Coordinates of C-alpha atoms and ligand atoms in Angstrom, one line a residue:
X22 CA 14.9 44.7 -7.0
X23 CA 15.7 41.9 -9.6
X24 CA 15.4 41.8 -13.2
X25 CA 16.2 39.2 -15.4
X26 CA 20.1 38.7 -16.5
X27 CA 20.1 40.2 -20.1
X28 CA 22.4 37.2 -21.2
X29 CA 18.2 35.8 -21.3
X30 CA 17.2 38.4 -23.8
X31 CA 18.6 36.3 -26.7
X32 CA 19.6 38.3 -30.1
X33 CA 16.0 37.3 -32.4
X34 CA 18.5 35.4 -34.4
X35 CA 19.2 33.3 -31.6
X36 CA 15.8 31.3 -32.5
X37 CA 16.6 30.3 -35.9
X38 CA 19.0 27.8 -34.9
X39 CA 17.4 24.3 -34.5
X40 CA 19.2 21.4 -33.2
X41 CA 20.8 19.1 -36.0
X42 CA 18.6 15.9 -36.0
X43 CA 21.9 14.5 -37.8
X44 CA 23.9 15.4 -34.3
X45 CA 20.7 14.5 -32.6
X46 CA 21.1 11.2 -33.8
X47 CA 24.6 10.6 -32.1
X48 CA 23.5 8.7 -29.2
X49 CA 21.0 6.7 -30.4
X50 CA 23.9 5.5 -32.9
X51 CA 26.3 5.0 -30.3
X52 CA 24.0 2.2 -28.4
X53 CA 25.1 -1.4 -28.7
X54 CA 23.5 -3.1 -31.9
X55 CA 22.1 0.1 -33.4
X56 CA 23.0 0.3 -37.3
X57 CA 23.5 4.4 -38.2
X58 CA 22.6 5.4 -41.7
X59 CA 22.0 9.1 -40.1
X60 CA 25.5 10.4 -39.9
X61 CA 27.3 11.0 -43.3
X62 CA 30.9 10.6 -42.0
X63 CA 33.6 9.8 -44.8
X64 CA 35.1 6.4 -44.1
X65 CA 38.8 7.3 -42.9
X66 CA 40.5 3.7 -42.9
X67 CA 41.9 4.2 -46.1
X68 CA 44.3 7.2 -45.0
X69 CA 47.8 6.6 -44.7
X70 CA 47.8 7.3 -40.8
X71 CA 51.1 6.3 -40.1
X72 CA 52.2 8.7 -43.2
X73 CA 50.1 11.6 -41.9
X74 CA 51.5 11.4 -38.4
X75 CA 55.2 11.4 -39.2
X76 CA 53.9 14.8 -41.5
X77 CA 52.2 16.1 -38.5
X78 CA 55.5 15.4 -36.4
X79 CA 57.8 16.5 -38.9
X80 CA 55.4 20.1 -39.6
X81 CA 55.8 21.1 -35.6
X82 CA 59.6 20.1 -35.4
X83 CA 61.3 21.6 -38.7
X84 CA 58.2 24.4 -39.2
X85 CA 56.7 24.8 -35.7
X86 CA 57.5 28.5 -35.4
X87 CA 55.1 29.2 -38.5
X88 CA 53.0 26.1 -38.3
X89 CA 51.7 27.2 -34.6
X90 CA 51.8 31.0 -35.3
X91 CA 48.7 33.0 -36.5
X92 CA 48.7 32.8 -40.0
X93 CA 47.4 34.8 -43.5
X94 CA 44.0 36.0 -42.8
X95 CA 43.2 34.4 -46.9
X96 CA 45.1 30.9 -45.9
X97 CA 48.7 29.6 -46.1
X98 CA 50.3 29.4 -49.9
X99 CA 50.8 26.1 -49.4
X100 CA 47.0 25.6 -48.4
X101 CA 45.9 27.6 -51.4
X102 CA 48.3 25.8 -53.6
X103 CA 46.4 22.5 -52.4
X104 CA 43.3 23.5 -53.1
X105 CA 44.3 24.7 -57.0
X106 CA 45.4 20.9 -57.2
X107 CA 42.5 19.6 -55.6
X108 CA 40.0 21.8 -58.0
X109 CA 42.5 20.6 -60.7
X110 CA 41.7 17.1 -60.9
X111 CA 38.1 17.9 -60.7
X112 CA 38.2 19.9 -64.0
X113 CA 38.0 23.2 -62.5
X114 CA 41.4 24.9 -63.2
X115 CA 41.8 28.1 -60.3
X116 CA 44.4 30.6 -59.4
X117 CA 45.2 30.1 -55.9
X118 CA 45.7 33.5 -55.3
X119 CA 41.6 33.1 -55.9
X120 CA 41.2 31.2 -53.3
X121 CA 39.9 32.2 -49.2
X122 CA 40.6 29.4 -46.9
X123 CA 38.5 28.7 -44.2
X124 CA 37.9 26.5 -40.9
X125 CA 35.7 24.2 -42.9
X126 CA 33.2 24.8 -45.8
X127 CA 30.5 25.5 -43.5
X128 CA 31.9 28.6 -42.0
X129 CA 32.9 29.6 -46.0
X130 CA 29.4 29.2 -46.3
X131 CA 28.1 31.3 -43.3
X132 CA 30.6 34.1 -44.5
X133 CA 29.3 34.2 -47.7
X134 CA 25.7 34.2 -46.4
X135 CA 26.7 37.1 -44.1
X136 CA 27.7 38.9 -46.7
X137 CA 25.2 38.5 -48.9
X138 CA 22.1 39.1 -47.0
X139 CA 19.9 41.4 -44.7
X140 CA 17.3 39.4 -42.9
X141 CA 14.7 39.0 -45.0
X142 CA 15.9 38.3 -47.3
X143 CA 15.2 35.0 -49.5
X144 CA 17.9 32.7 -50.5
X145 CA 16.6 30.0 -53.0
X146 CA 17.9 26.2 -52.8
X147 CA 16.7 22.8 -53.5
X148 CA 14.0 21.2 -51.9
X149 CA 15.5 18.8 -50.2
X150 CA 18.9 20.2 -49.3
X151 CA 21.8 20.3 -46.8
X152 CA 20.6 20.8 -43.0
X153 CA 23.6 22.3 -42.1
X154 CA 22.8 25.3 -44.7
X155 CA 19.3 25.8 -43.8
X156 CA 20.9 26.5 -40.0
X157 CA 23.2 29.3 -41.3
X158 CA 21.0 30.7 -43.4
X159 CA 18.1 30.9 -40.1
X160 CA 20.8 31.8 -38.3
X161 CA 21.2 34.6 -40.8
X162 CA 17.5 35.2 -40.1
X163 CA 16.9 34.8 -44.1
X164 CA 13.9 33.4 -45.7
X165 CA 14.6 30.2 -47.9
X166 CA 12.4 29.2 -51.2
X167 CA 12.9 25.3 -51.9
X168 CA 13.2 24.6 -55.6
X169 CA 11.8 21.5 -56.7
X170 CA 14.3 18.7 -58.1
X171 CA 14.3 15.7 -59.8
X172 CA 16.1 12.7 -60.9
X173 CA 18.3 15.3 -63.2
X174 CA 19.3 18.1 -60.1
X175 CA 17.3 21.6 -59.8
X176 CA 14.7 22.0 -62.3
X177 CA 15.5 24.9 -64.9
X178 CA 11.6 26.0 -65.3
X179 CA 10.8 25.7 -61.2
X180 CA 13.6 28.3 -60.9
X181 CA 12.8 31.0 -63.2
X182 CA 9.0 30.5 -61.9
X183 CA 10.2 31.0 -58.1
X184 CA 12.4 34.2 -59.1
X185 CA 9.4 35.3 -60.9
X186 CA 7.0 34.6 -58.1
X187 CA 9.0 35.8 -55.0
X188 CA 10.1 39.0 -57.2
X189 CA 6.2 39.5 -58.0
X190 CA 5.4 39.5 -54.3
X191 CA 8.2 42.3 -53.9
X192 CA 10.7 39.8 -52.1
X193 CA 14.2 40.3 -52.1
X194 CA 15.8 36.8 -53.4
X195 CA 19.8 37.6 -53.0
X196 CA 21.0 34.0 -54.0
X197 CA 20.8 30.5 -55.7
X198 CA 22.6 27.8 -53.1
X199 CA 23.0 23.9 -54.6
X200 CA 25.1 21.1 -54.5
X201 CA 24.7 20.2 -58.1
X202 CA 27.6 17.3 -57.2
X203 CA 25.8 13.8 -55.2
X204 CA 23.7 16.3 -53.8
X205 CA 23.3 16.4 -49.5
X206 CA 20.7 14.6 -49.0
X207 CA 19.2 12.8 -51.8
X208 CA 22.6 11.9 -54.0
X209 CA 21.4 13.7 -57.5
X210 CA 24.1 14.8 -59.7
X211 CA 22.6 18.3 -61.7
X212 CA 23.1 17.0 -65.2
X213 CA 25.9 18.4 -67.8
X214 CA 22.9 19.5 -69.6
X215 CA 21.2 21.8 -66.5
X216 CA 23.9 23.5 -66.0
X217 CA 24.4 26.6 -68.5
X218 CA 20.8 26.8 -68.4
X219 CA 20.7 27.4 -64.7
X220 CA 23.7 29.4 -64.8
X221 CA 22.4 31.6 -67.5
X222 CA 19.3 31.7 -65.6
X223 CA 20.8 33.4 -62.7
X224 CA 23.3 35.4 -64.7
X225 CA 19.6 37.3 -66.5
X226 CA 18.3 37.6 -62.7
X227 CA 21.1 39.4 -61.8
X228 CA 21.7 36.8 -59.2
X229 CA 24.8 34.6 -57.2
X230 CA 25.1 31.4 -57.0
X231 CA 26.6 29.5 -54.0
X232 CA 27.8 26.5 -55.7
X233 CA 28.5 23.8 -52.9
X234 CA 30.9 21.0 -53.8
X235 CA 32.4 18.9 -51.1
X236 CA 31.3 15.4 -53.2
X237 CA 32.7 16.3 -57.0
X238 CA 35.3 13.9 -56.5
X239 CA 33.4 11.2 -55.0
X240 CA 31.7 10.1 -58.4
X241 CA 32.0 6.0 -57.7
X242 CA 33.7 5.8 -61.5
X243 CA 35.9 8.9 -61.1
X244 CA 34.0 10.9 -63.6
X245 CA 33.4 14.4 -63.1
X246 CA 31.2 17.0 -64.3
X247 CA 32.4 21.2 -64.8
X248 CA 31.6 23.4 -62.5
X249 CA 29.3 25.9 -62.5
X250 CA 31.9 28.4 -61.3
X251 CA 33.8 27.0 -64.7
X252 CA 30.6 28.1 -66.8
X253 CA 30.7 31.8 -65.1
X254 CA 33.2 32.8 -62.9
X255 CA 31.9 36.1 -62.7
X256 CA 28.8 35.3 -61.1
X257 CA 29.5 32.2 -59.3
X258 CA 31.2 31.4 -55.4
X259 CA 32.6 28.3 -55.3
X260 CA 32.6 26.5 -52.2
X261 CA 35.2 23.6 -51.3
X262 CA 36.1 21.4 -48.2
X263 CA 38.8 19.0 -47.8
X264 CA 36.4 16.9 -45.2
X265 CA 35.2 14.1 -47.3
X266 CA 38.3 14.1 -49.3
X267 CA 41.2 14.1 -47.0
X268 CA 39.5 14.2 -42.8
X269 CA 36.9 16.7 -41.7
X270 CA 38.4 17.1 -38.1
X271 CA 41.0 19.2 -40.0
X272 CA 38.4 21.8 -40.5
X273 CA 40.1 23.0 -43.6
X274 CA 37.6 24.3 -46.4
X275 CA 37.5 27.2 -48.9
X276 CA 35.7 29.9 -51.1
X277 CA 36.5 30.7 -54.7
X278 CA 34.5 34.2 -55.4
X279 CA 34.3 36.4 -57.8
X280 CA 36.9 39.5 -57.7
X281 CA 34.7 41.9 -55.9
X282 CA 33.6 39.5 -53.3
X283 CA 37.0 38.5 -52.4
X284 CA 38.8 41.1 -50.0
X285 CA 34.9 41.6 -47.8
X286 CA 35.0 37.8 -47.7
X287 CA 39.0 38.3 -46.1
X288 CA 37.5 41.0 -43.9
X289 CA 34.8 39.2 -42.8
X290 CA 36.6 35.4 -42.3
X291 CA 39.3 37.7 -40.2
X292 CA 36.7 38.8 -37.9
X293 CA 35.5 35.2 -37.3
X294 CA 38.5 33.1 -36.8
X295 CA 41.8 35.4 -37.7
X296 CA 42.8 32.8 -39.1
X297 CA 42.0 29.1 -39.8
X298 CA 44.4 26.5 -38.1
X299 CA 47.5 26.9 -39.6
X300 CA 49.0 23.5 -38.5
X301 CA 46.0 22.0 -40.3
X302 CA 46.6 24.2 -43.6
X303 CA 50.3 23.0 -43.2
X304 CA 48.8 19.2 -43.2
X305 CA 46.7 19.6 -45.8
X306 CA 49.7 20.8 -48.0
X307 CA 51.8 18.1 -47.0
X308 CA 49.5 15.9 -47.6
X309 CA 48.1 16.9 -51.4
X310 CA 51.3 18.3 -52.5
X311 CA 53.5 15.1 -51.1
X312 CA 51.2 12.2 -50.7
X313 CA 49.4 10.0 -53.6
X314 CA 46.1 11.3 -52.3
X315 CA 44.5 11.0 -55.9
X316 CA 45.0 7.1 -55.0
X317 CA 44.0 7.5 -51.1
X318 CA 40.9 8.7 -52.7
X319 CA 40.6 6.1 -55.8
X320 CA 40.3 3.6 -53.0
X321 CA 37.5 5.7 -51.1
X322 CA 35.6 6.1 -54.2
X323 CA 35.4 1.9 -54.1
X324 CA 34.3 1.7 -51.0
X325 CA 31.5 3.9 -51.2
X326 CA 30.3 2.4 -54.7
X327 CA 30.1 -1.0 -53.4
X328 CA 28.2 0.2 -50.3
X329 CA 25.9 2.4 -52.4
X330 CA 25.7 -0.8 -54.6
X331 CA 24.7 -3.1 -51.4
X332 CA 21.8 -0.6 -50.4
X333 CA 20.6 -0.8 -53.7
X334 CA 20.4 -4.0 -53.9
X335 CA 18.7 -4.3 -50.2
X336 CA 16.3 -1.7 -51.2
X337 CA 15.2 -3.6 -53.8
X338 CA 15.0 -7.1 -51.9
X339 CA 13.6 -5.4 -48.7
X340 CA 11.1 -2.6 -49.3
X341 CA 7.4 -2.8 -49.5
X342 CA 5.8 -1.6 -52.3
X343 CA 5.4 2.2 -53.4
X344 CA 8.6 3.1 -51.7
X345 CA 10.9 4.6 -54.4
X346 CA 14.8 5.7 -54.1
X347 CA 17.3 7.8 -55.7
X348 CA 20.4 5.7 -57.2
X349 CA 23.0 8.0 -56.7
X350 CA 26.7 8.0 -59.3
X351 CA 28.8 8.8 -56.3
X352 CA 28.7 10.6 -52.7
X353 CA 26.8 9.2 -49.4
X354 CA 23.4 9.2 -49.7
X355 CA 20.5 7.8 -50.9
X356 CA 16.5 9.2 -50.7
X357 CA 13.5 7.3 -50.2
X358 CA 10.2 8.5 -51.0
X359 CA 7.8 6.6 -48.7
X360 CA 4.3 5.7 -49.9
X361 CA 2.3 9.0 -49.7
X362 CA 0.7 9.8 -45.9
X363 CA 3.6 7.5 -44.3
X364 CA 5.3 9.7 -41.3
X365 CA 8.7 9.5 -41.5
X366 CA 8.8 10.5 -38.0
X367 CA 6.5 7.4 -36.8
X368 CA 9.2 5.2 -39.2
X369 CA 12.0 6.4 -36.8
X370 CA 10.3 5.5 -34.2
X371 CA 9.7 2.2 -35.4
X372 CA 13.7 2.0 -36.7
X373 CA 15.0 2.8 -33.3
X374 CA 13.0 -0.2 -32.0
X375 CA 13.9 -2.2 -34.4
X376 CA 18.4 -0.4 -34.1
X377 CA 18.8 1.2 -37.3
X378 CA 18.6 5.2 -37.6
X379 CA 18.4 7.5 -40.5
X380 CA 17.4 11.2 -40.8
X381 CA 13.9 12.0 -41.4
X382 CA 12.9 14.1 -44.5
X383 CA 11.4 17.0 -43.0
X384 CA 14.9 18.0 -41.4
X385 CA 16.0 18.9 -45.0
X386 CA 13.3 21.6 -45.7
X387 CA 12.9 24.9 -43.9
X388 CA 9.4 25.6 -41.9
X389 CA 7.1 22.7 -39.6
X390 CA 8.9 19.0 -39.3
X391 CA 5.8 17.6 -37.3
X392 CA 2.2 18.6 -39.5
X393 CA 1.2 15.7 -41.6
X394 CA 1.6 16.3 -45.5
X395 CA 4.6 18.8 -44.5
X396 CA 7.5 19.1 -47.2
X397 CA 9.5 15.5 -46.3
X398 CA 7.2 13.8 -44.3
X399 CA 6.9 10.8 -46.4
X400 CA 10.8 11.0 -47.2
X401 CA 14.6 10.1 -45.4
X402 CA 17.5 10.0 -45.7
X403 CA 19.9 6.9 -45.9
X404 CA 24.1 7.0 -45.5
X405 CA 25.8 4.5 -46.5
X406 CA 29.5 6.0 -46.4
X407 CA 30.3 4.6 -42.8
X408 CA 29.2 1.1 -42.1
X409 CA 30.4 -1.8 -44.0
X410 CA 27.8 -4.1 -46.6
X411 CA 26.5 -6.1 -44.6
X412 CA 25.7 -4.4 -41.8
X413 CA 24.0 -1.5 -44.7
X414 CA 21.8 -4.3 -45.8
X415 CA 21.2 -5.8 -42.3
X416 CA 20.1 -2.3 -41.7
X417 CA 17.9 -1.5 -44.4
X418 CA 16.0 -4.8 -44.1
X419 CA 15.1 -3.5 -40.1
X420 CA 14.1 -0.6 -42.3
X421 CA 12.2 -2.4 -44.4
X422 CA 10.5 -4.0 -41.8
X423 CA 9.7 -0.4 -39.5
X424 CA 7.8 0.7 -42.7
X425 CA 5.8 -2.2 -43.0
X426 CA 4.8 -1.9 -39.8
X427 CA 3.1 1.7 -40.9
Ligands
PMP28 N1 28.0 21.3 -47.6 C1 27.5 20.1 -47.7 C2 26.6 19.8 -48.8 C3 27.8 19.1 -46.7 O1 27.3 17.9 -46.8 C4 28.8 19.4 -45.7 C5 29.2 18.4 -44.6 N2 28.2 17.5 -44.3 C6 29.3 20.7 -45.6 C7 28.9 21.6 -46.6 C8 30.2 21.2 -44.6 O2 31.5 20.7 -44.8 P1 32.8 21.1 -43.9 O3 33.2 20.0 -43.1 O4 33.8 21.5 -44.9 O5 32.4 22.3 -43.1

């Protein structure tokens, strides 16, 4: 008698996890003469390779014995000390004692998540947002609420109405996730003026925030705004990553929570990963503690503002008319609102004839990508923190030219 193997019978969880159309988009962006504006990769050219290698080469000979041993289940001292600095120059001030360490932001992110809710359970965040947080939080089998946005971040009034509404309807809403900072994917910065108003907001609610800042420091003129987890420590997790600042194949990211959150979150990022890679911790300390990184990153921040400035500037000489764009202060992304009833999805198509490739609006919302008039059908996303100017505006007039064709 057979019966099926039970490595068939998949967890239910198991079904929330959808493909990344940003990973998706790999190959096609590999081909020869395909232009990517899918991928939001930081630009690494500007790091001090040769530097980073004799560090890497000087950690394994004179500290190998810690560097390649398991590590502190919160992160290394040094790590944590990097990540006060880091927070530092962005205007947020932290203990490092504060802060968890983890194998990238995502998994601090996952951790939280996992800690937060039962499934069910409904987790508010911007419509659009990040498509690597809608996949934890399906994988977390929670419900998420978009909140709508506009050129000034989250909208104050659209997010006591949705805790009112969801509440009404006897649903259980456990958090608040954003990126107030050159937001993933449509480049917003939440405005200085937002901010207490959402945090206060959340605080009468009786509810987290999951503040998500990997692009604080990427502002193209340096300027930065405080954090949310400045304005109330108490009721605010902070979410780092060095990936965009320093390299994301390091995997290095963190979590600043408030007190009570802090030993589960040790618990639970022990039960993941042990640890995360201590040679990586042990680079990232070398690298912000003994390397100018504050210029590494100066020089970044210039590259990115004149890319962001060439897209603009293609936009504008290469888009038909009723298709409207963000004009994002810093980051990797900009978001175009296509005339209404356009399908992003048959623009793709189009693109990938023409070799340029973007990510299609309807990967940043939870629920149907496909059904006409679905949330980010008539939207997409464009990077431009990879490819140089004027291959950006060789790419966005193909663009130009696949929506035409619509
Ligand atoms: N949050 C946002 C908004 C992101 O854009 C990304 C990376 N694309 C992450 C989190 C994950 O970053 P990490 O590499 O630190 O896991």
């Amino acid at each position: 008698m057979s019966s099926t193997p039970t490595f068939l019978h998949l967890a239910a969880r198991a079904a929330g996890y959808r493909p990344s159309p940003v990973r998706d988009f790999w190959e096609v962006s590999m081909q020869p003469g395909v232009i990517s504006l899918a991928g939001g990769n930081p630009d690494l050219t500007v790091l001090p390779l040769a530097g980073l290698g004799e560090a890497a080469s000087r950690i394994i000979t004179e500290r190998g014995l810690d560097a390649l041993q398991y590590g502190s289940g919160t992160g290394t001292g040094g790590a944590r000390d990097a990540v006060a600095r880091v927070m530092a120059a962005e205007g947020n001030p932290v203990d490092p004692e504060h802060v968890q360490i983890t194998a990238g932001s995502q998994m601090a992110l996952e951790l939280v998540v996992k800690l937060l809710c039962d499934p069910g359970d409904v987790i508010l965040a911007e419509g659009p947002t990040y498509v690597g947080a809608l996949g934890v939080f399906a994988g977390m089998q929670t419900d998420v609420a978009h909140v709508a946005m506009d050129s000034d971040g989250l909208i104050p009034e659209a997010l006591e109405e949705a805790i009112a509404r969801l509440r009404s309807e006897g649903r259980t809403v456990k958090a608040l996730y954003t990126i107030p900072n050159f937001h993933n994917p449509t480049g917003i910065t939440l405005s200085a003026e937002r901010r207490p108003r959402i945090v206060e907001i959340c605080s009468r609610a009786g509810l987290p925030i999951i503040e998500d800042n990997p692009y604080g420091l990427l502002g193209f003129d340096g300027a930065t705004l405080p954090s949310m987890h400045q304005l109330d420590p108490d009721n605010v997790i902070y979410l780092g990553s060095f990936s965009k600042i320093v390299a994301p194949g390091l995997r290095v990211g963190w979590a600043v929570a408030p007190e009570p959150l802090r030993r589960p979150l040790q618990l639970a990022s022990e039960a993941t990963t042990i640890c995360a890679s201590v040679l990586s911790q042990t680079l990232v300390e070398e690298y912000i503690l003994g390397h100018d990184w504050e210029a590494v990153l100066a020089k970044a921040r210039g590259l990115y503002r004149s890319r962001s400035a060439a897209v603009q500037e293609a936009l504008t000489e290469h888009m038909p008319a009723g298709v409207r764009w963000s004009e994002p202060r810093g980051g990797f992304f900009t978001w175009l609102d296509l005339p209404d009833g356009v399908s992003c999805h048959a623009v793709l198509d189009a693109a990938i004839d023409a070799k340029v490739v973007f990510v299609p609006g309807t990967a940043f919302y939870t629920g149907p990508d496909m059904d006409p008039g679905v949330p980010g059908f008539s939207q997409l996303r464009l990077a431009f923190s990879l490819e140089e100017e004027d291959t950006l505006r060789e790419g966005v007039r193909r663009l130009g030219e696949a929506i035409r064709g619509k």
